[in-house]
mmCIF file of C-alpha atoms in Angstrom:
data_model
loop_
_atom_site.group_PDB
_atom_site.id
_atom_site.type_symbol
_atom_site.label_atom_id
_atom_site.label_comp_id
_atom_site.label_asym_id
_atom_site.label_seq_id
_atom_site.Cartn_x
_atom_site.Cartn_y
_atom_site.Cartn_z
ATOM 1 C CA MET E 1 224.255 181.627 141.622
ATOM 2 C CA SER E 2 226.470 179.017 140.089
ATOM 3 C CA PRO E 3 225.843 175.345 141.009
ATOM 4 C CA LEU E 4 229.389 175.143 142.385
ATOM 5 C CA ARG E 5 228.855 178.103 144.736
ATOM 6 C CA GLY E 6 225.474 176.677 145.904
ATOM 7 C CA ALA E 7 227.134 173.320 146.663
ATOM 8 C CA PHE E 8 229.870 175.136 148.617
ATOM 9 C CA ILE E 9 227.260 176.961 150.762
ATOM 10 C CA VAL E 10 225.398 173.692 151.475
ATOM 11 C CA LEU E 11 228.716 172.021 152.408
ATOM 12 C CA VAL E 12 229.585 174.847 154.820
ATOM 13 C CA LEU E 13 226.125 174.662 156.414
ATOM 14 C CA LEU E 14 226.389 170.887 156.787
ATOM 15 C CA ALA E 15 229.849 171.155 158.317
ATOM 16 C CA GLY E 16 228.629 173.744 160.831
ATOM 17 C CA GLY E 17 225.561 171.665 161.671
ATOM 18 C CA SER E 18 227.599 168.515 162.232
ATOM 19 C CA ALA E 19 229.491 170.164 165.091
ATOM 20 C CA ILE E 20 226.187 170.635 166.891
ATOM 21 C CA ILE E 21 225.033 167.087 166.182
ATOM 22 C CA VAL E 22 228.298 165.520 167.379
ATOM 23 C CA ALA E 23 228.223 167.279 170.771
ATOM 24 C CA PRO E 24 226.566 164.732 173.082
ATOM 25 C CA SER E 25 224.177 165.886 175.782
ATOM 26 C CA THR E 26 224.504 164.508 179.277
ATOM 27 C CA PRO E 27 221.478 163.614 181.388
ATOM 28 C CA THR E 28 221.493 165.746 184.525
ATOM 29 C CA LEU E 29 219.317 165.351 187.594
ATOM 30 C CA VAL E 30 218.110 168.828 188.540
ATOM 31 C CA ILE E 31 216.456 169.982 191.759
ATOM 32 C CA ALA E 32 215.020 173.477 191.309
ATOM 33 C CA ASP E 33 212.922 175.834 193.397
ATOM 34 C CA THR E 34 209.445 175.853 191.846
ATOM 35 C CA ASP E 35 208.811 179.562 192.448
ATOM 36 C CA SER E 36 212.072 181.030 191.170
ATOM 37 C CA ASP E 37 213.341 178.192 188.933
ATOM 38 C CA THR E 38 216.671 178.551 190.752
ATOM 39 C CA VAL E 39 218.690 175.351 190.471
ATOM 40 C CA LEU E 40 219.447 174.212 194.014
ATOM 41 C CA TYR E 41 221.319 171.033 193.083
ATOM 42 C CA SER E 42 222.329 169.216 189.916
ATOM 43 C CA THR E 43 224.436 166.191 189.117
ATOM 44 C CA SER E 44 225.245 164.165 186.026
ATOM 45 C CA VAL E 45 223.485 160.823 185.838
ATOM 46 C CA THR E 46 223.350 158.035 183.306
ATOM 47 C CA GLU E 47 220.471 156.404 181.519
ATOM 48 C CA GLY E 48 219.190 153.648 183.811
ATOM 49 C CA SER E 49 220.479 155.304 187.009
ATOM 50 C CA MET E 50 218.374 154.626 190.079
ATOM 51 C CA LEU E 51 217.268 157.164 192.625
ATOM 52 C CA GLU E 52 215.309 156.823 195.839
ATOM 53 C CA LEU E 53 212.997 159.212 197.590
ATOM 54 C CA ASN E 54 212.872 158.394 201.314
ATOM 55 C CA TYR E 55 210.421 160.098 203.654
ATOM 56 C CA THR E 56 208.210 159.644 206.685
ATOM 57 C CA HIS E 57 204.509 159.320 205.880
ATOM 58 C CA SER E 58 202.835 162.399 207.373
ATOM 59 C CA VAL E 59 199.802 160.562 208.794
ATOM 60 C CA GLU E 60 201.150 157.088 209.543
ATOM 61 C CA ARG E 61 204.547 158.390 210.731
ATOM 62 C CA SER E 62 206.173 155.368 209.114
ATOM 63 C CA PRO E 63 209.026 155.227 206.564
ATOM 64 C CA VAL E 64 208.333 155.157 202.832
ATOM 65 C CA VAL E 65 210.805 154.509 200.007
ATOM 66 C CA GLU E 66 209.954 155.317 196.388
ATOM 67 C CA ARG E 67 212.352 154.001 193.742
ATOM 68 C CA TYR E 68 212.806 155.560 190.309
ATOM 69 C CA ARG E 69 214.893 154.719 187.232
ATOM 70 C CA ILE E 70 216.007 157.395 184.782
ATOM 71 C CA THR E 71 214.569 156.318 181.433
ATOM 72 C CA ASP E 72 214.458 158.452 178.273
ATOM 73 C CA GLY E 73 214.654 161.696 180.251
ATOM 74 C CA GLN E 74 211.863 160.692 182.599
ATOM 75 C CA LEU E 75 211.671 159.457 186.169
ATOM 76 C CA ARG E 76 210.098 156.017 185.956
ATOM 77 C CA GLN E 77 208.775 154.853 189.313
ATOM 78 C CA THR E 78 209.547 151.166 189.742
ATOM 79 C CA GLN E 79 208.674 150.389 193.370
ATOM 80 C CA ILE E 80 207.302 151.721 196.616
ATOM 81 C CA ILE E 81 208.097 150.242 200.014
ATOM 82 C CA PHE E 82 206.100 151.147 203.118
ATOM 83 C CA GLU E 83 205.273 149.778 206.556
ATOM 84 C CA SER E 84 201.601 150.676 206.927
ATOM 85 C CA TYR E 85 198.779 151.742 204.659
ATOM 86 C CA GLY E 86 197.887 155.406 204.697
ATOM 87 C CA TRP E 87 196.708 158.262 202.481
ATOM 88 C CA GLY E 88 198.459 158.249 199.093
ATOM 89 C CA LEU E 89 199.875 154.729 199.343
ATOM 90 C CA PRO E 90 198.847 152.120 196.761
ATOM 91 C CA THR E 91 195.811 150.058 197.662
ATOM 92 C CA ASP E 92 195.216 148.481 194.266
ATOM 93 C CA ALA E 93 198.790 147.315 193.563
ATOM 94 C CA THR E 94 200.059 143.784 193.934
ATOM 95 C CA VAL E 95 201.761 144.006 197.298
ATOM 96 C CA GLU E 96 204.257 141.550 198.715
ATOM 97 C CA ARG E 97 205.109 141.451 202.408
ATOM 98 C CA VAL E 98 208.892 141.294 202.979
ATOM 99 C CA GLU E 99 210.337 141.429 206.492
ATOM 100 C CA GLY E 100 207.447 143.455 207.896
ATOM 101 C CA GLN E 101 207.262 145.870 204.966
ATOM 102 C CA PHE E 102 204.931 146.126 201.992
ATOM 103 C CA HIS E 103 206.714 146.063 198.611
ATOM 104 C CA ALA E 104 204.648 147.160 195.630
ATOM 105 C CA PRO E 105 205.884 147.237 192.033
ATOM 106 C CA ILE E 106 204.898 150.449 190.265
ATOM 107 C CA ASP E 107 205.230 151.360 186.594
ATOM 108 C CA ARG E 108 204.614 155.093 186.185
ATOM 109 C CA SER E 109 206.670 157.735 184.413
ATOM 110 C CA TYR E 110 206.984 161.375 185.385
ATOM 111 C CA ASP E 111 208.550 164.324 183.590
ATOM 112 C CA GLU E 112 209.124 165.816 187.013
ATOM 113 C CA LEU E 113 208.402 165.267 190.687
ATOM 114 C CA MET E 114 206.973 168.169 192.691
ATOM 115 C CA ILE E 115 207.853 167.907 196.375
ATOM 116 C CA THR E 116 207.202 170.249 199.279
ATOM 117 C CA PRO E 117 209.763 169.350 201.943
ATOM 118 C CA GLY E 118 208.872 169.435 205.597
ATOM 119 C CA PRO E 119 210.424 168.559 208.941
ATOM 120 C CA ILE E 120 208.000 165.685 209.610
ATOM 121 C CA ALA E 121 208.304 164.008 206.212
ATOM 122 C CA ASP E 122 212.051 164.782 206.143
ATOM 123 C CA GLN E 123 212.387 163.880 202.450
ATOM 124 C CA HIS E 124 215.781 162.648 201.285
ATOM 125 C CA LEU E 125 216.741 161.941 197.697
ATOM 126 C CA SER E 126 219.515 159.394 197.097
ATOM 127 C CA VAL E 127 221.289 159.249 193.757
ATOM 128 C CA GLY E 128 224.672 157.820 192.810
ATOM 129 C CA GLY E 129 225.694 157.270 196.421
ATOM 130 C CA THR E 130 224.829 160.841 197.432
ATOM 131 C CA GLU E 131 221.977 161.614 199.828
ATOM 132 C CA ILE E 132 220.327 165.024 199.622
ATOM 133 C CA SER E 133 218.063 166.348 202.382
ATOM 134 C CA LEU E 134 215.395 168.293 200.521
ATOM 135 C CA TYR E 135 214.365 170.129 203.702
ATOM 136 C CA GLU E 136 217.945 171.275 204.330
ATOM 137 C CA LEU E 137 218.296 172.212 200.663
ATOM 138 C CA ALA E 138 215.050 174.149 200.220
ATOM 139 C CA GLY E 139 213.375 174.601 203.592
ATOM 140 C CA ARG E 140 209.615 174.562 203.055
ATOM 141 C CA SER E 141 209.897 175.814 199.460
ATOM 142 C CA SER E 142 208.544 173.372 196.904
ATOM 143 C CA VAL E 143 211.066 171.802 194.574
ATOM 144 C CA ARG E 144 210.905 170.245 191.122
ATOM 145 C CA VAL E 145 213.037 167.159 190.491
ATOM 146 C CA SER E 146 213.627 166.454 186.809
ATOM 147 C CA VAL E 147 216.104 165.145 184.266
ATOM 148 C CA GLU E 148 217.496 167.607 181.739
ATOM 149 C CA TYR E 149 219.936 167.049 178.913
ATOM 150 C CA ARG E 150 222.831 169.489 179.010
#
């Protein structure tokens, strides 16, 4: 093969590859059924977007808010707000009392959140001004909440 022909093939391959590199991927929040992998809801988000998971604590029957920031394709938990201590709530975090609620800063990252909705917990996910009832969306089927790049 002549050097000129080899250079032409490399140039064609580079040109074809650059089209793939130039196409940007968009972060997308995805809620999928864990058994079937069926996407139940998806929406475009941006890096740094905030989302909240609101629910009623199953034992304490008090409201809980978990806040997350989308960071590098992960869900980074930044805070949890609750009204009374119960199973699964932070006991070792620095907690501040604000207007009758406990506010605890959290710094944990998750590739995905696994949630089993129920009528007592009544989990709602808020993102970009939209509120999604996970129980209405999936019934009692477990869901996976994650960020994908599409």
